[in-house]
CSV table of C-alpha atoms and ligand atoms in Angstrom, one decimal:
chain,number,residue,atom,x,y,z
A,52,MET,CA,0.0,0.0,0.0
A,53,ILE,CA,2.8,2.4,1.0
A,54,ALA,CA,4.7,1.5,-2.2
A,55,GLN,CA,1.7,2.3,-4.3
A,56,ASN,CA,0.2,5.3,-2.6
A,57,GLY,CA,3.0,6.8,-0.5
A,58,PRO,CA,3.6,7.2,3.3
A,59,ILE,CA,0.8,6.8,5.8
A,60,PRO,CA,0.3,8.6,9.1
A,61,LEU,CA,1.3,6.6,12.2
A,62,ASP,CA,-2.2,6.1,13.5
A,63,ARG,CA,-3.2,4.4,10.2
A,64,TYR,CA,-0.1,2.2,10.4
A,65,MET,CA,-0.9,1.3,14.0
A,66,ALA,CA,-4.6,0.6,13.2
A,67,LEU,CA,-3.5,-1.7,10.3
A,68,CYS,CA,-0.8,-3.5,12.3
A,69,LEU,CA,-3.2,-4.3,15.1
A,70,GLY,CA,-6.6,-4.6,13.4
A,71,HIS,CA,-6.2,-5.5,9.7
A,72,PRO,CA,-8.9,-8.2,9.1
A,73,VAL,CA,-6.3,-10.7,7.7
A,74,HIS,CA,-2.9,-9.7,8.9
A,75,GLY,CA,-3.6,-7.7,12.1
A,76,TYR,CA,-1.8,-8.6,15.3
A,77,TYR,CA,-5.0,-9.1,17.4
A,78,ARG,CA,-6.9,-10.8,14.6
A,79,THR,CA,-4.4,-13.6,14.2
A,80,ARG,CA,-3.4,-14.8,17.7
A,81,ASP,CA,-3.8,-14.9,21.4
A,82,PRO,CA,-0.9,-12.6,22.4
A,83,LEU,CA,-1.2,-13.1,26.2
A,84,GLY,CA,0.7,-15.3,28.6
A,85,ALA,CA,4.0,-17.0,28.8
A,86,SER,CA,3.9,-18.4,25.3
A,87,GLY,CA,2.7,-15.1,23.8
A,88,ASP,CA,4.2,-11.6,23.7
A,89,PHE,CA,3.1,-10.0,27.0
A,90,THR,CA,1.3,-10.7,30.3
A,91,THR,CA,-1.4,-8.6,31.9
A,92,ALA,CA,-2.6,-8.2,35.5
A,93,PRO,CA,-5.6,-10.6,35.3
A,94,GLU,CA,-3.3,-13.3,33.9
A,95,ILE,CA,-0.8,-12.8,36.8
A,96,SER,CA,-3.3,-13.2,39.7
A,97,GLN,CA,-7.0,-14.0,40.1
A,98,ILE,CA,-7.1,-11.4,42.8
A,99,PHE,CA,-7.0,-8.6,40.2
A,100,GLY,CA,-10.3,-9.6,38.6
A,101,GLU,CA,-11.9,-10.5,42.0
A,102,LEU,CA,-11.2,-7.1,43.5
A,103,ILE,CA,-12.4,-5.3,40.4
A,104,GLY,CA,-15.6,-7.4,40.6
A,105,LEU,CA,-16.2,-6.3,44.2
A,106,TRP,CA,-15.4,-2.7,43.2
A,107,ALA,CA,-18.1,-2.9,40.5
A,108,ALA,CA,-20.6,-4.4,43.0
A,109,GLU,CA,-20.0,-1.5,45.4
A,110,VAL,CA,-20.5,1.1,42.7
A,111,TRP,CA,-23.7,-0.7,41.6
A,112,HIS,CA,-25.0,-0.4,45.1
A,113,ALA,CA,-24.1,3.3,45.2
A,114,MET,CA,-25.9,3.8,41.8
A,115,GLY,CA,-29.2,2.6,43.5
A,116,ARG,CA,-29.0,-1.0,42.4
A,117,PRO,CA,-30.4,-0.5,38.9
A,118,ALA,CA,-31.6,-3.7,37.1
A,119,PRO,CA,-30.6,-4.4,34.5
A,120,CYS,CA,-27.2,-2.9,34.7
A,121,ARG,CA,-24.9,-3.2,31.7
A,122,LEU,CA,-21.5,-4.6,32.7
A,123,VAL,CA,-19.2,-3.8,29.8
A,124,GLU,CA,-15.6,-4.8,29.3
A,125,LEU,CA,-13.5,-3.2,26.6
A,126,GLY,CA,-10.8,-5.5,25.2
A,127,PRO,CA,-11.4,-8.4,27.6
A,128,GLY,CA,-8.4,-10.5,26.4
A,129,ARG,CA,-8.9,-14.1,27.5
A,130,GLY,CA,-12.0,-13.3,29.6
A,131,THR,CA,-10.0,-13.9,32.8
A,132,LEU,CA,-10.7,-10.6,34.5
A,133,MET,CA,-14.4,-11.0,33.8
A,134,ALA,CA,-14.6,-14.7,34.9
A,135,ASP,CA,-12.8,-13.8,38.2
A,136,ALA,CA,-14.9,-10.8,38.7
A,137,LEU,CA,-18.2,-12.6,38.2
A,138,ARG,CA,-17.1,-15.5,40.5
A,139,ALA,CA,-16.4,-13.0,43.3
A,140,VAL,CA,-19.6,-11.1,42.7
A,141,SER,CA,-21.8,-14.1,42.7
A,142,THR,CA,-20.9,-15.0,46.3
A,143,ALA,CA,-20.5,-11.4,47.7
A,144,LEU,CA,-23.5,-9.7,46.2
A,145,PRO,CA,-25.8,-12.2,44.3
A,146,ALA,CA,-28.4,-9.4,43.6
A,147,PHE,CA,-25.7,-7.6,41.5
A,148,ALA,CA,-24.9,-10.8,39.7
A,149,GLU,CA,-28.6,-11.2,38.8
A,150,ALA,CA,-28.8,-7.6,37.5
A,151,ILE,CA,-25.8,-7.9,35.2
A,152,ASP,CA,-26.4,-7.6,31.5
A,153,LEU,CA,-22.9,-8.5,30.1
A,154,HIS,CA,-21.4,-6.9,27.0
A,155,LEU,CA,-17.9,-7.5,25.7
A,156,VAL,CA,-16.3,-5.2,23.2
A,157,GLU,CA,-13.7,-7.2,21.3
A,158,THR,CA,-12.4,-7.1,17.7
A,159,SER,CA,-10.3,-10.2,17.8
A,160,PRO,CA,-12.1,-13.4,16.7
A,161,VAL,CA,-9.4,-15.5,18.4
A,162,LEU,CA,-9.9,-13.7,21.8
A,163,ARG,CA,-13.7,-13.8,21.4
A,164,ARG,CA,-13.5,-17.6,21.3
A,165,ALA,CA,-11.3,-17.6,24.4
A,166,GLN,CA,-13.8,-15.3,26.2
A,167,ALA,CA,-16.8,-17.4,25.2
A,168,ALA,CA,-15.1,-20.5,26.6
A,169,ARG,CA,-14.3,-18.9,29.9
A,170,LEU,CA,-17.7,-17.4,30.3
A,171,ASP,CA,-19.6,-20.4,29.2
A,172,ALA,CA,-17.9,-22.3,31.9
A,173,ALA,CA,-19.1,-19.7,34.3
A,174,GLY,CA,-22.7,-20.0,32.9
A,175,VAL,CA,-23.0,-16.3,32.1
A,176,PRO,CA,-24.5,-15.2,28.8
A,177,ALA,CA,-22.8,-12.3,27.0
A,178,THR,CA,-23.2,-10.2,23.9
A,179,TRP,CA,-20.2,-9.2,21.8
A,180,HIS,CA,-19.6,-5.9,20.0
A,181,GLU,CA,-17.0,-4.6,17.5
A,182,ALA,CA,-17.2,-1.2,19.2
A,183,ALA,CA,-18.7,0.3,22.4
A,184,GLY,CA,-21.2,2.4,20.4
A,185,THR,CA,-23.6,-0.6,20.0
A,186,VAL,CA,-23.9,-1.4,23.7
A,187,PRO,CA,-27.5,-0.6,24.6
A,188,ASP,CA,-28.2,2.6,26.6
A,189,GLY,CA,-28.9,2.6,30.3
A,190,PRO,CA,-26.8,2.5,33.5
A,191,ALA,CA,-23.5,0.9,32.9
A,192,LEU,CA,-20.3,-0.2,34.6
A,193,ILE,CA,-17.4,-0.2,32.1
A,194,LEU,CA,-14.1,-1.9,32.7
A,195,ALA,CA,-11.0,-1.3,30.6
A,196,ASN,CA,-7.6,-3.0,31.5
A,197,GLU,CA,-4.9,-2.4,29.0
A,198,PHE,CA,-7.4,-1.3,26.4
A,199,PHE,CA,-6.7,2.4,25.8
A,200,ASP,CA,-2.9,1.7,25.3
A,201,ALA,CA,-3.8,-0.3,22.2
A,202,LEU,CA,-5.7,2.4,20.4
A,203,PRO,CA,-3.9,4.1,17.5
A,204,VAL,CA,-2.0,7.4,18.2
A,205,ARG,CA,-0.9,10.2,15.9
A,206,GLN,CA,2.6,11.7,16.5
A,207,PHE,CA,4.1,15.0,15.5
A,208,GLU,CA,7.7,16.1,15.5
A,209,ARG,CA,8.7,19.7,16.2
A,210,THR,CA,10.7,21.1,13.3
A,211,ALA,CA,11.7,24.7,12.4
A,212,GLN,CA,8.4,24.9,10.4
A,213,GLY,CA,6.1,23.7,13.3
A,214,TRP,CA,4.6,20.4,14.2
A,215,CYS,CA,5.0,17.9,11.3
A,216,GLU,CA,3.1,14.6,11.4
A,217,ARG,CA,5.0,11.4,11.6
A,218,ARG,CA,4.4,9.0,8.7
A,219,VAL,CA,5.5,5.5,7.8
A,220,GLY,CA,7.2,5.2,4.4
A,221,LEU,CA,9.6,3.0,2.5
A,222,ALA,CA,13.4,3.4,2.6
A,223,PRO,CA,14.8,4.3,-0.8
A,224,ASP,CA,15.9,0.7,-1.4
A,225,GLY,CA,12.2,-0.3,-0.9
A,226,ALA,CA,13.2,-3.1,1.5
A,227,ARG,CA,12.2,-1.7,4.9
A,228,LEU,CA,9.8,0.7,6.5
A,229,VAL,CA,11.1,4.0,7.8
A,230,LEU,CA,9.6,6.9,9.8
A,231,GLY,CA,9.4,10.2,8.0
A,232,LEU,CA,7.6,13.5,8.4
A,233,ASP,CA,4.8,15.2,6.5
A,234,PRO,CA,6.6,18.2,4.9
A,235,ASP,CA,3.6,20.5,5.7
A,236,PRO,CA,3.2,21.4,9.4
A,237,THR,CA,-0.1,20.7,11.1
A,238,PRO,CA,-1.7,23.8,12.5
A,239,GLY,CA,-3.6,24.1,15.8
A,240,LEU,CA,-1.4,22.0,18.1
A,241,PRO,CA,-0.9,24.1,21.2
A,242,ALA,CA,2.3,23.0,22.9
A,243,THR,CA,5.5,24.8,22.0
A,244,ALA,CA,8.7,22.8,22.3
A,245,GLY,CA,12.3,22.5,21.2
A,246,THR,CA,13.2,21.1,17.8
A,247,GLY,CA,13.0,17.3,17.8
A,248,ALA,CA,10.3,17.0,20.5
A,249,ILE,CA,7.6,14.4,19.8
A,250,LEU,CA,4.0,15.2,20.6
A,251,THR,CA,1.7,12.1,20.9
A,252,LEU,CA,-2.0,12.7,20.2
A,253,PRO,CA,-4.2,9.7,21.3
A,254,SER,CA,-6.9,10.7,18.8
A,255,VAL,CA,-8.9,7.4,18.9
A,256,ALA,CA,-8.6,7.1,22.7
A,257,LEU,CA,-9.9,10.6,23.1
A,258,SER,CA,-13.0,10.2,20.9
A,259,GLU,CA,-13.7,6.9,22.6
A,260,MET,CA,-13.4,8.5,26.1
A,261,ARG,CA,-15.7,11.4,25.0
A,262,ARG,CA,-18.4,9.0,23.9
A,263,LEU,CA,-18.2,6.8,27.0
A,264,ALA,CA,-18.1,9.7,29.4
A,265,GLY,CA,-21.1,11.3,27.6
A,266,ARG,CA,-23.0,8.1,28.0
A,267,LEU,CA,-22.2,7.9,31.7
A,268,ALA,CA,-23.2,11.5,32.2
A,269,ARG,CA,-26.6,10.8,30.6
A,270,GLY,CA,-27.4,7.3,31.7
A,271,GLY,CA,-25.4,6.9,34.9
A,272,GLY,CA,-22.6,4.5,36.0
A,273,ALA,CA,-18.9,4.5,36.0
A,274,LEU,CA,-15.8,3.6,33.9
A,275,LEU,CA,-12.6,2.1,35.4
A,276,CYS,CA,-9.6,2.6,33.2
A,277,VAL,CA,-6.4,0.8,34.2
A,278,ASP,CA,-3.4,1.2,32.1
A,279,TYR,CA,0.3,2.1,31.9
A,280,GLY,CA,0.9,5.8,31.5
A,281,GLU,CA,1.2,9.2,33.1
A,282,VAL,CA,-0.9,12.1,34.1
A,283,GLN,CA,1.4,14.4,32.2
A,284,LEU,CA,3.2,12.8,29.3
A,285,GLY,CA,6.5,14.3,28.3
A,286,LEU,CA,7.2,15.4,24.7
A,287,THR,CA,9.0,12.1,24.0
A,288,ASP,CA,8.2,9.1,21.8
A,289,THR,CA,6.3,6.5,23.9
A,290,LEU,CA,5.2,4.2,21.1
A,291,GLN,CA,6.5,0.8,21.9
A,292,ALA,CA,6.5,-2.6,20.2
A,293,VAL,CA,6.7,-5.9,22.2
A,294,ARG,CA,7.3,-9.3,20.8
A,295,GLY,CA,8.1,-12.4,22.8
A,296,HIS,CA,8.3,-10.4,26.0
A,297,ARG,CA,11.0,-8.2,24.6
A,298,PHE,CA,11.0,-4.7,23.2
A,299,ALA,CA,11.1,-4.6,19.4
A,300,ASP,CA,11.3,-2.1,16.5
A,301,PRO,CA,7.7,-1.0,15.8
A,302,LEU,CA,8.5,-0.9,12.1
A,303,ALA,CA,10.4,-4.2,11.8
A,304,ALA,CA,7.5,-6.8,11.6
A,305,PRO,CA,4.1,-5.1,11.0
A,306,GLY,CA,1.3,-7.3,12.4
A,307,GLU,CA,3.7,-9.5,14.3
A,308,ALA,CA,4.4,-7.3,17.3
A,309,ASP,CA,2.1,-5.7,19.9
A,310,LEU,CA,2.1,-1.9,19.4
A,311,THR,CA,1.0,0.3,22.3
A,312,ALA,CA,1.6,3.9,23.5
A,313,GLN,CA,1.6,5.2,27.1
A,314,VAL,CA,-1.8,6.4,28.1
A,315,ASP,CA,-2.1,10.1,28.5
A,316,PHE,CA,-4.3,10.2,31.6
A,317,GLY,CA,-4.4,14.0,31.7
A,318,ALA,CA,-5.8,14.2,28.2
A,319,LEU,CA,-8.3,11.4,28.8
A,320,ALA,CA,-9.4,13.1,32.0
A,321,ARG,CA,-10.0,16.4,30.2
A,322,ALA,CA,-12.0,14.7,27.5
A,323,ALA,CA,-14.2,13.0,30.1
A,324,VAL,CA,-14.9,16.3,32.0
A,325,GLU,CA,-15.7,18.1,28.7
A,326,ALA,CA,-18.3,15.3,28.1
A,327,GLY,CA,-20.0,16.1,31.4
A,328,ALA,CA,-18.6,13.3,33.6
A,329,ARG,CA,-16.9,13.4,37.0
A,330,LEU,CA,-13.3,12.2,37.6
A,331,HIS,CA,-12.0,10.0,40.4
A,332,GLY,CA,-8.2,9.6,40.8
A,333,PRO,CA,-6.0,8.7,39.1
A,334,VAL,CA,-4.0,6.8,41.6
A,335,THR,CA,-1.3,4.1,41.1
A,336,GLN,CA,-2.4,0.5,40.7
A,337,ALA,CA,-0.6,-0.2,43.9
A,338,GLU,CA,-2.7,2.4,45.8
A,339,PHE,CA,-5.9,1.2,44.2
A,340,LEU,CA,-5.5,-2.5,44.8
A,341,GLY,CA,-4.1,-1.8,48.3
A,342,ALA,CA,-7.2,0.2,49.2
A,343,LEU,CA,-9.4,-2.6,47.9
A,344,GLY,CA,-7.7,-5.1,50.3
A,345,LEU,CA,-5.2,-7.0,48.1
A,346,ALA,CA,-2.9,-7.9,51.0
A,347,GLN,CA,-5.8,-9.4,53.1
A,348,ARG,CA,-7.2,-11.3,50.1
A,349,ALA,CA,-3.7,-12.7,49.2
A,350,GLU,CA,-3.2,-13.9,52.7
A,351,ARG,CA,-6.5,-15.7,52.8
A,352,LEU,CA,-5.8,-17.3,49.4
A,353,ALA,CA,-2.3,-18.3,50.3
A,354,ALA,CA,-3.6,-19.9,53.6
A,355,ARG,CA,-6.1,-22.0,51.6
A,356,ALA,CA,-3.6,-22.9,48.8
A,357,ARG,CA,-1.7,-26.2,48.6
A,358,PRO,CA,1.6,-25.7,50.6
A,359,ASP,CA,3.7,-25.9,47.4
A,360,GLN,CA,1.5,-23.2,45.8
A,361,ALA,CA,1.2,-20.7,48.6
A,362,GLY,CA,4.5,-19.0,47.7
A,363,ALA,CA,3.3,-18.5,44.1
A,364,VAL,CA,0.0,-16.9,45.2
A,365,THR,CA,1.8,-14.4,47.4
A,366,GLU,CA,4.4,-13.6,44.7
A,367,ALA,CA,1.8,-13.0,42.0
A,368,ALA,CA,-0.1,-10.6,44.3
A,369,ALA,CA,3.1,-8.8,45.1
A,370,ARG,CA,3.9,-8.4,41.4
A,371,LEU,CA,0.6,-6.4,40.9
A,372,VAL,CA,1.6,-3.8,43.4
A,373,ASP,CA,5.3,-3.8,42.9
A,374,SER,CA,6.2,-0.1,43.3
A,375,SER,CA,9.8,-0.3,42.2
A,376,ARG,CA,10.8,2.0,39.3
A,377,THR,CA,9.8,-0.6,36.6
A,378,GLY,CA,7.1,-2.3,38.7
A,379,MET,CA,3.4,-2.6,37.6
A,380,GLY,CA,2.1,-1.1,40.9
A,381,ARG,CA,3.7,2.2,39.9
A,382,LEU,CA,3.7,2.3,36.1
A,383,PHE,CA,0.0,1.5,36.0
A,384,LYS,CA,-2.6,4.1,36.9
A,385,VAL,CA,-6.3,3.8,37.6
A,386,LEU,CA,-8.7,6.5,36.6
A,387,GLY,CA,-12.4,6.4,37.4
A,388,VAL,CA,-15.0,8.3,35.3
A,389,SER,CA,-18.6,8.5,36.4
A,390,GLY,CA,-21.9,10.2,35.9
A,391,PRO,CA,-22.1,13.5,37.9
A,392,ASP,CA,-24.3,12.1,40.6
A,393,LEU,CA,-21.7,9.5,41.8
A,394,THR,CA,-19.6,11.6,44.1
A,395,HIS,CA,-17.4,8.8,45.4
A,396,LEU,CA,-16.0,5.6,43.9
A,397,PRO,CA,-14.4,2.9,46.0
A,398,ALA,CA,-10.5,3.2,46.4
A,399,LEU,CA,-10.4,6.3,44.2
A,400,PRO,CA,-10.1,9.7,45.9
A,401,SER,CA,-11.7,12.8,44.4
A,402,SER,CA,-9.7,13.8,41.4
A,403,THR,CA,-6.5,15.7,41.9
A,404,LEU,CA,-6.7,16.8,38.3
A,405,SER,CA,-8.1,20.2,37.6
A,406,ALA,CA,-9.5,19.8,34.1
B,713,SAH,N1,-7.9,-6.7,29.1
B,713,SAH,C1,-7.2,-7.9,28.8
B,713,SAH,C2,-6.5,-7.8,27.4
B,713,SAH,C3,-5.6,-6.6,27.1
B,713,SAH,S1,-4.9,-6.7,25.5
B,713,SAH,C4,-6.2,-8.2,29.8
B,713,SAH,O1,-6.0,-7.3,30.7
B,713,SAH,O2,-5.7,-9.3,29.9
B,713,SAH,C5,-5.9,-5.6,24.6
B,713,SAH,C6,-7.3,-6.1,24.3
B,713,SAH,O3,-8.0,-5.2,23.6
B,713,SAH,C7,-7.4,-7.4,23.5
B,713,SAH,O4,-8.5,-8.1,24.0
B,713,SAH,C8,-7.6,-6.9,22.1
B,713,SAH,O5,-8.1,-7.8,21.2
B,713,SAH,C9,-8.5,-5.7,22.4
B,713,SAH,N2,-8.6,-4.7,21.4
B,713,SAH,C10,-7.5,-4.0,20.8
B,713,SAH,N3,-7.9,-3.0,20.0
B,713,SAH,C11,-9.3,-3.0,20.1
B,713,SAH,C12,-10.3,-2.2,19.4
B,713,SAH,N4,-10.0,-1.3,18.6
B,713,SAH,N5,-11.6,-2.5,19.7
B,713,SAH,C13,-11.9,-3.5,20.6
B,713,SAH,N6,-11.0,-4.3,21.2
B,713,SAH,C14,-9.7,-4.1,20.9
């Protein structure tokens, strides 16, 4: 395509690499786990999904126990988080379990099959969607773990002429892909910066957030966004490719590596407020799971585990809240977005962000 029609913007490249109907990364494989390319929190410990299920049950109670209540997951992976959440909910608050109308937003046929198998085993019927826009109206609880980081981003480089959009083109020898710049600067980008700075614009994530926040403002409910990222992203390149649990060159093997970009929590928060919703947090994943009682749950689970497995249970839980410089507990943030009438969400303080 590039050889015939010329360079394409980065967001188009990312969308094709991840979502092309035949060659797209997520269309062709289950990328999760030890044999895949990366591991996520629900795959590390069942406690992650259980605590999020209990979080949702508490929010449902605060919403006035609507029935039905849409429980929506964006990018549910193997269905592990949802299966763990539903199991926890069915013993803790059966009335919530009965009110749930489950909707899964997933583009990958491979992962849809994995989700169906997990949820069939749990006996819970679900409806699948290509995009969140077709989930029926009404009060909703929306969960998104490592979803927003997979949405295509645009990038701009600061040149003497202004912000020029990054494009993916072919090297002169035609043998490999290279990054280049649109020669014409893009107007209307506010930040000024030194030459060479990279501005990342999460265009798809922002429009998704605007739609979801607008829905919550009108129909009630809350969205929980858990992802790696920062409240204030620097003007550096945060696009990353991961293949076989190692960082890779994003251009080297299109469709064969996972492409993500750090989530810009500040920008998502502003989009949510503009759409009429209320913010909660963000806090680090360690703070969020700690406040929901991760340590106590891990202790109980380890005490009930076979002696040779107790250590692994404790270790997995610790990994979720590891607050070292490269640890998940610190790199991952949790942002809550709700309709205006929910003044408090569990484990998330009132927002520290002034939008
Ligand atoms: N939440 C899961 C999986 C994270 S990987 C977990 O924590 O384990 C990203 C997920 O989002 C995958 O399920 C992927 O197929 C899905 N996904 C990626 N892009 C998407 C899009 N544009 N629309 C819907 N789902 C998408």
